[in-house]
Each structure stands twice: as structure tokens, then as C-alpha cells.
Amino acid sequence: MSTATAVKVRGVRLRRTVAADLSAVDELCAQVRRLMTENDLGAHAFAIQLLLHEALANAVVHGSEGMAEGRVRCEFRAGRRWIVIEVADDGPGFDWRRASAAPPEGAATNGRGLPIYALFADRVEFNERGNRVVLRRRVDR
Amino acid sequence: MVTSETQVGAAVLKVDGDLTAAAAPRVRAQMREAMASGTKALVVDLSGTEIVDSAGIGLLIAAHNSLSRAGGSLEVVGLSKDLADLFRSMRLDRHFTLQTR
């Protein structure tokens, strides 16, 4: 079950708390896709969908691992200058200071989440614990 | 998911929808089935796919690794410009062939 608050305050905003489940991730990404289309943000659709999928999947797969009823909180907002994605989970976080934003060398099967953030977001910020990420992308990029 | 046999040892897998963390288990199972049935040259068709996240990319790399060990190959076709740019940024073109739509 998800609780939802959608509020328009000086721009576009969607705030959701969803179960830590990958099907909920797809549903939420689809909602954001529609919101962006309705608000003429289609030029950023690919980048935002990718950033959103990455951040939410990380929160579900890594941030909520082992939790019987994990919850993931997401806020999407867009103003005149910035599109912002915030995703948080209740997990232990990770040591983001030691993670690399460069694509892995060789045929490694993981390690591309942070490089994707770096490629499509203009600013990437983690909280101290590493269980909350804020991704910002310029509208005029 | 549609799989078609083009010639002995070759197969085309057309992915329905986005190749993301949610879809990865299903697509992985289809790839394994293709390889278990003798496929050495696997073509993954992403012409109906808009988004491939890091889980999807990891799945393609894993398929490439498995096929390479067996003397086979992976080709990814039907890429949008956005996906092709993403794949090149992630250096996937160093490992397998990419074709745009």
C-alpha cells in the first residue's frame, strides 16, 4: 500500500512513500513520466527516468534488504531552474565517499549506478549515512 | 519476450519494455534458456526499450561474459540514440557490438 501526496507549489511536485518493491518503482517512474509530459519537461525524460530508476532500485535492493516492510520515500520536483529527485530509505546506508563515479573497467557486471548519476545529474548529494540521495539536473542543460 | 532462431546456434531476443531491475530476472531467465539450448550468437533487440538501468546493463555484461567463455558473442540492436550514448559512456562498445535503430 502506498501513501501519496501530490502538491503543486510554485512548480511541479510529486511526493510518494512506497513499499520497497521493484514493481512499485516502475509504477512511480511511470507517474513521474506522465507528470513531466504534462508539464513540458519531455526533453529531460530519458535522463530523469534513468536517474529515478537508479535511485529507487538502489533504495529497494540495497537500502531495504532484509526488511520485512521496507519503505522508500521519493520526491520529484521541477521549477524554472532545476529538476530535483530525492530518494531515501531506512537502511544502513553506504560509504559513498569511497565509491567511484567512473564507469568500471573491464567487463564488471556492477558499479555503474554512481556513474549514471554523474552522467545525468548536475549535482549529486548524499546524506552523512548514505541512505538519502538528492539528484539535481538543470532545466536549461 | 520473443525469441526467434535465425540459424543454428543463433537467436534473437526481443525485450518487451524497459530493461530495469524489475525486468532483469525475467530477461535473465530467457537468456539462460537461449544459451542452454545451444545459442552461441545472441542478438538482444532493444527496439521496444526506452530505459536500461545499471541492473539491465549488468545483465547484458553478464550475458556477454557467459557467451564469450563459450566462444560465442553478444550483439545489441535497436538502440535509441539515448541508449546508444549511454552504452558508449559506460564503455559497453568495448565488449560487444551496438546498433542503433
Short mmCIF file of C-alpha atoms in Angstrom, two decimals:
data_model
loop_
_atom_site.label_atom_id
_atom_site.label_comp_id
_atom_site.label_asym_id
_atom_site.label_seq_id
_atom_site.Cartn_x
_atom_site.Cartn_y
_atom_site.Cartn_z
CA MET A 1 0.00 0.00 0.00
CA SER A 2 1.36 3.43 -0.83
CA THR A 3 0.51 6.74 0.67
CA ALA A 4 0.70 9.65 -1.67
CA THR A 5 0.74 13.37 -1.58
CA ALA A 6 0.79 15.29 -4.83
CA VAL A 7 1.07 19.03 -4.27
CA LYS A 8 1.63 21.80 -6.76
CA VAL A 9 3.52 24.57 -5.01
CA ARG A 10 5.33 27.01 -7.27
CA GLY A 11 6.12 24.35 -9.84
CA VAL A 12 5.71 20.64 -10.21
CA ARG A 13 5.96 18.30 -7.26
CA LEU A 14 5.20 14.68 -6.56
CA ARG A 15 5.86 13.09 -3.20
CA ARG A 16 5.38 9.40 -2.51
CA THR A 17 6.14 6.79 0.11
CA VAL A 18 6.02 3.31 -1.39
CA ALA A 19 6.74 -0.24 -0.37
CA ALA A 20 10.29 -1.35 -1.07
CA ASP A 21 9.27 -3.34 -4.11
CA LEU A 22 10.56 -3.09 -7.67
CA SER A 23 7.04 -3.12 -9.15
CA ALA A 24 6.31 -0.03 -7.06
CA VAL A 25 9.43 1.54 -8.59
CA ASP A 26 8.10 1.03 -12.10
CA GLU A 27 4.72 2.46 -11.17
CA LEU A 28 6.24 5.53 -9.58
CA CYS A 29 8.54 6.13 -12.55
CA ALA A 30 5.51 5.95 -14.84
CA GLN A 31 3.72 8.58 -12.72
CA VAL A 32 6.70 10.90 -12.97
CA ARG A 33 6.90 10.30 -16.70
CA ARG A 34 3.30 11.41 -17.12
CA LEU A 35 3.85 14.44 -14.90
CA MET A 36 6.85 15.50 -16.95
CA THR A 37 4.94 15.14 -20.21
CA GLU A 38 2.05 17.20 -18.84
CA ASN A 39 4.49 19.92 -17.78
CA ASP A 40 6.55 20.19 -20.94
CA LEU A 41 9.64 18.56 -19.47
CA GLY A 42 9.90 15.88 -22.13
CA ALA A 43 13.41 16.93 -23.12
CA HIS A 44 14.60 15.57 -19.78
CA ALA A 45 12.50 12.42 -19.84
CA PHE A 46 15.26 9.92 -20.56
CA ALA A 47 17.68 11.38 -18.02
CA ILE A 48 15.10 11.69 -15.24
CA GLN A 49 13.65 8.23 -15.85
CA LEU A 50 17.11 6.74 -15.66
CA LEU A 51 18.08 8.67 -12.52
CA LEU A 52 14.79 7.78 -10.88
CA HIS A 53 15.06 4.09 -11.74
CA GLU A 54 18.61 4.00 -10.38
CA ALA A 55 17.89 5.82 -7.14
CA LEU A 56 14.70 3.90 -6.39
CA ALA A 57 16.15 0.50 -7.32
CA ASN A 58 19.14 1.16 -5.07
CA ALA A 59 16.81 2.08 -2.21
CA VAL A 60 14.80 -1.12 -2.73
CA VAL A 61 17.59 -3.59 -3.45
CA HIS A 62 20.35 -2.27 -1.19
CA GLY A 63 18.65 0.12 1.18
CA SER A 64 15.78 -2.14 2.18
CA GLU A 65 17.47 -5.52 2.01
CA GLY A 66 16.25 -7.85 4.71
CA MET A 67 13.44 -5.58 5.83
CA ALA A 68 10.04 -7.20 6.04
CA GLU A 69 8.23 -3.93 5.40
CA GLY A 70 10.78 -1.57 3.97
CA ARG A 71 9.58 1.80 2.78
CA VAL A 72 11.11 4.13 0.23
CA ARG A 73 10.41 7.84 0.16
CA CYS A 74 10.65 9.76 -3.05
CA GLU A 75 10.10 13.36 -4.02
CA PHE A 76 10.23 14.69 -7.56
CA ARG A 77 10.02 18.41 -8.15
CA ALA A 78 10.69 20.73 -11.05
CA GLY A 79 10.95 24.52 -11.09
CA ARG A 80 12.20 27.07 -13.55
CA ARG A 81 15.85 26.21 -12.99
CA TRP A 82 16.13 22.74 -11.50
CA ILE A 83 14.63 19.29 -11.64
CA VAL A 84 15.20 17.53 -8.33
CA ILE A 85 14.87 13.90 -7.27
CA GLU A 86 15.15 12.91 -3.63
CA VAL A 87 15.07 9.27 -2.58
CA ALA A 88 15.50 7.94 0.93
CA ASP A 89 15.27 4.53 2.59
CA ASP A 90 15.53 3.23 6.15
CA GLY A 91 18.58 1.12 5.56
CA PRO A 92 22.08 1.44 6.96
CA GLY A 93 23.33 3.48 4.01
CA PHE A 94 26.68 3.06 2.35
CA ASP A 95 30.09 4.71 2.30
CA TRP A 96 29.54 6.99 -0.69
CA ARG A 97 32.85 8.75 -0.11
CA ARG A 98 34.69 5.61 -1.20
CA ALA A 99 32.52 4.89 -4.23
CA SER A 100 33.70 5.81 -7.70
CA ALA A 101 31.77 7.88 -10.23
CA ALA A 102 33.81 6.45 -13.09
CA PRO A 103 32.47 3.52 -15.12
CA PRO A 104 34.16 0.28 -14.08
CA GLU A 105 36.97 -1.05 -16.17
CA GLY A 106 36.64 -4.36 -17.88
CA ALA A 107 33.51 -6.45 -18.01
CA ALA A 108 32.33 -5.86 -14.45
CA THR A 109 28.62 -6.54 -14.02
CA ASN A 110 28.04 -3.89 -11.35
CA GLY A 111 29.34 -0.48 -10.30
CA ARG A 112 27.50 1.67 -12.82
CA GLY A 113 24.92 3.32 -10.57
CA LEU A 114 27.09 6.24 -9.46
CA PRO A 115 28.49 6.77 -12.96
CA ILE A 116 24.92 7.08 -14.21
CA TYR A 117 24.18 9.66 -11.52
CA ALA A 118 27.31 11.59 -12.54
CA LEU A 119 26.42 11.44 -16.21
CA PHE A 120 22.85 12.70 -15.98
CA ALA A 121 22.70 14.83 -12.84
CA ASP A 122 24.45 18.15 -12.40
CA ARG A 123 24.64 17.70 -8.64
CA VAL A 124 24.63 14.51 -6.57
CA GLU A 125 24.38 14.77 -2.80
CA PHE A 126 24.21 12.04 -0.16
CA ASN A 127 23.39 12.49 3.48
CA GLU A 128 26.03 11.50 6.04
CA ARG A 129 24.75 7.96 6.39
CA GLY A 130 24.29 7.38 2.69
CA ASN A 131 20.62 6.33 2.79
CA ARG A 132 19.34 9.51 1.15
CA VAL A 133 20.35 10.92 -2.20
CA VAL A 134 19.42 14.19 -3.87
CA LEU A 135 19.93 14.43 -7.63
CA ARG A 136 19.65 17.82 -9.31
CA ARG A 137 19.53 18.49 -13.04
CA ARG A 138 19.43 21.93 -14.64
CA VAL A 139 16.34 22.62 -16.72
CA ASP A 140 18.38 24.65 -19.21
CA ARG A 141 21.07 21.97 -19.61
CA MET B 1 9.73 -11.50 -24.76
CA VAL B 2 10.08 -13.00 -28.22
CA THR B 3 12.85 -15.36 -29.17
CA SER B 4 13.46 -16.43 -32.71
CA GLU B 5 16.04 -18.81 -34.04
CA THR B 6 17.78 -17.34 -37.06
CA GLN B 7 20.20 -20.16 -37.73
CA VAL B 8 21.75 -22.97 -35.74
CA GLY B 9 23.38 -21.53 -32.65
CA ALA B 10 21.99 -18.05 -33.15
CA ALA B 11 18.96 -16.42 -31.58
CA VAL B 12 17.29 -13.05 -31.30
CA LEU B 13 15.72 -11.98 -28.01
CA LYS B 14 13.37 -9.03 -28.31
CA VAL B 15 12.91 -7.35 -24.93
CA ASP B 16 9.41 -6.05 -24.20
CA GLY B 17 9.53 -2.73 -22.38
CA ASP B 18 12.28 -1.32 -20.21
CA LEU B 19 15.25 -3.42 -19.14
CA THR B 20 15.45 -2.39 -15.49
CA ALA B 21 15.93 -4.05 -12.12
CA ALA B 22 12.32 -5.26 -12.08
CA ALA B 23 12.56 -6.90 -15.50
CA ALA B 24 16.08 -8.28 -15.08
CA PRO B 25 15.14 -11.66 -13.52
CA ARG B 26 12.71 -12.43 -16.33
CA VAL B 27 15.14 -11.42 -19.08
CA ARG B 28 17.99 -13.28 -17.37
CA ALA B 29 15.91 -16.46 -17.38
CA GLN B 30 15.19 -16.05 -21.09
CA MET B 31 18.88 -15.52 -21.85
CA ARG B 32 19.85 -18.60 -19.86
CA GLU B 33 17.24 -20.63 -21.68
CA ALA B 34 18.60 -19.49 -25.02
CA MET B 35 22.17 -20.33 -24.04
CA ALA B 36 21.17 -23.66 -22.53
CA SER B 37 19.57 -24.61 -25.85
CA GLY B 38 22.87 -24.05 -27.62
CA THR B 39 22.77 -20.39 -28.62
CA LYS B 40 26.26 -19.04 -29.17
CA ALA B 41 25.43 -15.87 -31.11
CA LEU B 42 22.81 -13.93 -29.16
CA VAL B 43 21.23 -10.78 -30.50
CA VAL B 44 19.30 -8.72 -27.97
CA ASP B 45 16.76 -6.46 -29.65
CA LEU B 46 16.03 -3.30 -27.65
CA SER B 47 13.93 -1.59 -30.31
CA GLY B 48 10.99 -1.56 -27.90
CA THR B 49 13.03 -0.42 -24.92
CA GLU B 50 13.37 3.13 -23.67
CA ILE B 51 15.25 2.70 -20.39
CA VAL B 52 18.09 0.36 -19.43
CA ASP B 53 19.35 0.94 -15.90
CA SER B 54 22.54 -0.34 -14.26
CA ALA B 55 20.87 -3.67 -13.48
CA GLY B 56 19.96 -4.07 -17.15
CA ILE B 57 23.46 -3.10 -18.21
CA GLY B 58 24.90 -5.60 -15.72
CA LEU B 59 22.69 -8.29 -17.20
CA LEU B 60 23.96 -7.59 -20.72
CA ILE B 61 27.56 -7.66 -19.49
CA ALA B 62 26.94 -10.96 -17.70
CA ALA B 63 25.45 -12.42 -20.88
CA HIS B 64 28.46 -11.21 -22.85
CA ASN B 65 30.81 -12.81 -20.32
CA SER B 66 28.99 -16.16 -20.45
CA LEU B 67 28.81 -16.19 -24.23
CA SER B 68 32.47 -15.21 -24.57
CA ARG B 69 33.58 -18.05 -22.30
CA ALA B 70 31.65 -20.41 -24.57
CA GLY B 71 33.23 -18.96 -27.70
CA GLY B 72 30.11 -17.04 -28.62
CA SER B 73 29.09 -13.41 -28.95
CA LEU B 74 26.51 -10.82 -27.97
CA GLU B 75 25.11 -8.09 -30.17
CA VAL B 76 22.65 -5.45 -29.01
CA VAL B 77 20.47 -3.89 -31.68
CA GLY B 78 17.60 -1.45 -31.93
CA LEU B 79 19.13 1.10 -29.57
CA SER B 80 17.67 4.59 -29.36
CA LYS B 81 20.19 7.40 -29.62
CA ASP B 82 19.87 7.98 -25.87
CA LEU B 83 20.58 4.34 -25.07
CA ALA B 84 23.46 4.16 -27.55
CA ASP B 85 25.05 7.24 -25.97
CA LEU B 86 24.56 5.74 -22.51
CA PHE B 87 26.09 2.42 -23.55
CA ARG B 88 29.11 4.13 -25.08
CA SER B 89 29.55 6.25 -21.95
CA MET B 90 29.54 3.03 -19.93
CA ARG B 91 32.16 1.61 -22.34
CA LEU B 92 29.93 -1.27 -23.41
CA ASP B 93 31.03 -0.81 -27.03
CA ARG B 94 34.41 -2.20 -25.94
CA HIS B 95 32.78 -5.54 -25.20
CA PHE B 96 30.00 -6.16 -27.70
CA THR B 97 28.52 -4.75 -30.89
CA LEU B 98 25.92 -2.00 -30.60
CA GLN B 99 23.49 -0.99 -33.35
CA THR B 100 21.10 1.92 -33.29
CA ARG B 101 17.56 1.98 -34.67
#
